[in-house]
CSV table of C-alpha atoms in Angstrom, one decimal:
chain,number,residue,atom,x,y,z
A,1,MET,CA,-35.5,-2.1,-20.6
A,2,ARG,CA,-36.5,1.1,-22.3
A,3,CYS,CA,-34.5,2.3,-25.4
A,4,PRO,CA,-32.5,5.4,-24.6
A,5,PHE,CA,-32.8,6.6,-28.2
A,6,CYS,CA,-36.5,6.2,-29.2
A,7,ARG,CA,-38.0,5.3,-25.7
A,8,HIS,CA,-39.5,2.1,-27.0
A,9,GLU,CA,-40.6,-0.1,-24.1
A,10,ASP,CA,-39.0,-3.4,-25.0
A,11,THR,CA,-35.4,-4.1,-26.0
A,12,GLN,CA,-33.7,-7.4,-26.7
A,13,VAL,CA,-30.5,-8.7,-25.1
A,14,VAL,CA,-28.0,-9.5,-27.9
A,15,ASP,CA,-25.0,-10.5,-25.7
A,16,SER,CA,-24.3,-10.9,-22.0
A,17,ARG,CA,-20.9,-11.2,-20.3
A,18,VAL,CA,-19.6,-11.2,-16.8
A,19,SER,CA,-17.2,-8.4,-16.2
A,20,GLU,CA,-13.5,-9.2,-15.6
A,21,ASP,CA,-13.8,-8.9,-11.8
A,22,GLY,CA,-17.2,-10.7,-11.7
A,23,ALA,CA,-19.0,-7.9,-10.0
A,24,ALA,CA,-21.2,-7.0,-12.9
A,25,ILE,CA,-23.0,-8.3,-15.9
A,26,ARG,CA,-22.5,-6.4,-19.1
A,27,ARG,CA,-25.4,-6.7,-21.6
A,28,ARG,CA,-25.5,-5.5,-25.2
A,29,ARG,CA,-29.1,-4.6,-26.1
A,30,ARG,CA,-30.8,-3.9,-29.4
A,31,CYS,CA,-34.0,-1.9,-29.9
A,32,PRO,CA,-36.4,-3.6,-32.4
A,33,GLU,CA,-38.0,-0.2,-33.1
A,34,CYS,CA,-35.1,2.0,-34.1
A,35,ASP,CA,-32.5,-0.8,-34.4
A,36,LYS,CA,-29.9,1.0,-32.3
A,37,ARG,CA,-27.7,-0.8,-29.8
A,38,PHE,CA,-26.6,0.2,-26.3
A,39,THR,CA,-24.9,-1.4,-23.3
A,40,THR,CA,-26.3,-1.8,-19.8
A,41,TYR,CA,-24.6,-3.1,-16.6
A,42,GLU,CA,-26.3,-5.1,-13.9
A,43,ARG,CA,-24.6,-4.8,-10.5
A,44,ILE,CA,-25.3,-5.9,-7.0
A,45,GLU,CA,-26.5,-2.9,-5.0
A,46,LEU,CA,-24.8,-2.7,-1.6
A,47,ALA,CA,-24.5,0.1,0.9
A,48,LEU,CA,-21.2,1.9,0.2
A,49,PRO,CA,-19.8,4.1,2.9
A,50,ALA,CA,-20.6,7.8,3.1
A,51,VAL,CA,-17.8,10.2,2.0
A,52,VAL,CA,-16.6,12.7,4.6
A,53,LYS,CA,-15.4,15.8,2.9
A,54,LYS,CA,-12.6,18.1,4.1
A,55,ASP,CA,-15.1,20.5,5.6
A,56,GLY,CA,-16.7,17.7,7.7
A,57,SER,CA,-19.9,17.4,5.6
A,58,ARG,CA,-21.0,13.9,4.5
A,59,VAL,CA,-22.3,12.9,1.1
A,60,GLU,CA,-23.5,9.7,-0.3
A,61,PHE,CA,-20.9,7.8,-2.4
A,62,ASP,CA,-21.6,8.5,-6.0
A,63,ARG,CA,-20.2,6.1,-8.7
A,64,ARG,CA,-21.1,8.6,-11.5
A,65,LYS,CA,-19.0,11.3,-9.8
A,66,LEU,CA,-16.1,9.0,-9.3
A,67,ASN,CA,-16.4,7.9,-13.0
A,68,SER,CA,-16.5,11.5,-14.2
A,69,SER,CA,-13.5,12.5,-12.1
A,70,MET,CA,-11.5,9.6,-13.6
A,71,GLN,CA,-12.7,10.3,-17.1
A,72,LEU,CA,-11.6,13.9,-16.8
A,73,ALA,CA,-8.1,12.8,-15.8
A,74,LEU,CA,-8.1,10.2,-18.6
A,75,ARG,CA,-9.4,12.6,-21.3
A,76,LYS,CA,-7.6,12.0,-24.6
A,77,ARG,CA,-5.7,9.1,-23.1
A,78,PRO,CA,-5.6,5.6,-24.7
A,79,VAL,CA,-7.6,3.8,-21.9
A,80,ASN,CA,-10.8,1.9,-22.8
A,81,ALA,CA,-14.1,2.3,-20.9
A,82,GLU,CA,-14.0,-1.3,-19.7
A,83,ALA,CA,-10.7,-0.7,-17.9
A,84,VAL,CA,-12.1,2.3,-16.2
A,85,ASP,CA,-15.2,0.4,-15.1
A,86,ASP,CA,-13.0,-2.4,-13.7
A,87,ALA,CA,-10.9,0.2,-11.8
A,88,ILE,CA,-14.1,1.7,-10.3
A,89,ALA,CA,-15.3,-1.8,-9.4
A,90,ARG,CA,-12.0,-2.4,-7.6
A,91,ILE,CA,-12.4,0.8,-5.6
A,92,GLU,CA,-16.0,-0.1,-4.7
A,93,TYR,CA,-14.8,-3.6,-3.6
A,94,GLN,CA,-12.2,-2.0,-1.4
A,95,LEU,CA,-14.8,0.3,0.2
A,96,LEU,CA,-17.2,-2.5,0.7
A,97,SER,CA,-14.7,-4.9,2.1
A,98,SER,CA,-13.4,-2.3,4.6
A,99,GLY,CA,-16.7,-2.6,6.5
A,100,GLU,CA,-16.5,1.1,7.3
A,101,ARG,CA,-19.7,3.2,7.3
A,102,GLU,CA,-17.7,6.4,6.4
A,103,ILE,CA,-14.6,7.1,4.4
A,104,ARG,CA,-12.6,10.3,4.3
A,105,SER,CA,-12.4,12.0,0.9
A,106,GLU,CA,-8.6,12.0,1.2
A,107,LYS,CA,-8.6,8.2,1.4
A,108,LEU,CA,-11.0,7.9,-1.5
A,109,GLY,CA,-8.7,10.2,-3.5
A,110,GLU,CA,-5.7,7.9,-2.7
A,111,LEU,CA,-7.6,4.9,-3.9
A,112,VAL,CA,-8.4,6.7,-7.2
A,113,MET,CA,-4.8,7.7,-7.6
A,114,GLY,CA,-3.7,4.1,-7.1
A,115,GLU,CA,-6.0,2.9,-9.9
A,116,LEU,CA,-5.0,5.8,-12.2
A,117,ARG,CA,-1.4,4.9,-11.6
A,118,ARG,CA,-2.1,1.4,-12.9
A,119,LEU,CA,-4.2,2.6,-15.8
A,120,ASP,CA,-2.2,5.6,-17.2
A,121,LYS,CA,0.7,7.6,-15.7
A,122,ILE,CA,-0.3,10.8,-17.4
A,123,ALA,CA,-3.8,10.6,-16.0
A,124,TYR,CA,-2.3,9.9,-12.6
A,125,VAL,CA,-0.2,13.0,-12.7
A,126,ARG,CA,-3.2,15.1,-13.9
A,127,PHE,CA,-5.4,13.8,-11.1
A,128,ALA,CA,-2.7,14.2,-8.5
A,129,SER,CA,-2.1,17.8,-9.5
A,130,VAL,CA,-5.7,18.7,-8.8
A,131,TYR,CA,-6.2,16.4,-5.8
A,132,ARG,CA,-3.0,17.6,-4.1
A,133,SER,CA,-3.5,21.2,-5.2
A,134,PHE,CA,-0.1,21.6,-6.8
A,135,GLU,CA,1.2,25.2,-6.4
A,136,ASP,CA,4.4,25.1,-8.5
A,137,VAL,CA,6.4,23.0,-10.9
A,138,SER,CA,8.5,21.4,-8.2
A,139,GLU,CA,5.5,19.5,-6.9
A,140,PHE,CA,5.0,18.0,-10.4
A,141,GLN,CA,8.7,17.1,-10.5
A,142,GLU,CA,8.3,15.3,-7.1
A,143,VAL,CA,5.4,13.1,-8.4
A,144,ILE,CA,7.3,12.3,-11.6
A,145,LEU,CA,10.4,11.3,-9.5
A,146,GLU,CA,8.3,9.2,-7.3
A,147,MET,CA,6.9,7.4,-10.3
A,148,ARG,CA,10.4,6.8,-11.7
A,149,ARG,CA,11.5,5.4,-8.4
A,150,LEU,CA,8.6,3.0,-8.5
A,151,ASN,CA,9.3,1.9,-12.0
A,152,VAL,CA,13.0,1.3,-11.2
A,153,ALA,CA,11.9,-0.8,-8.2
A,154,LYS,CA,9.5,-2.9,-10.3
A,155,THR,CA,12.0,-3.4,-13.2
A,156,PRO,CA,13.8,-6.8,-12.8
A,157,ARG,CA,17.6,-6.6,-12.7
A,158,LYS,CA,19.6,-8.3,-15.4
A,159,ARG,CA,22.1,-10.9,-14.4
């Protein structure tokens, strides 16, 4: 593996771990030339479904685009990169296990919102506001009320 800093041709693997969901191997590498460290991920490459956009056009599923969308919603939030990678892996697993050759962008957005709801409530509201094209404050209030209802339903009752 080539070093991303000095472009040296050979790097050493310092540590390898299987990700939480078992779908990837995370490797810490060190360059013997510049002594910098970096992380790589090894994943199985499978054919993910094409994304059908609202206008009917089809684009190839892009993990980087999904990651950047989630990172934008999570900006300045206390969520670590590994948790985001695991969430993206869960989305990819759902897409692969569906067996579908195409997925509507709306369905993909719902999967992302589900993962963001688990990771960080603020990021979920941020993403939902853009994804659902909120026009006024009442739409924000509705999402917040929905989240409160879910939290109340999940909270165990005292006896």
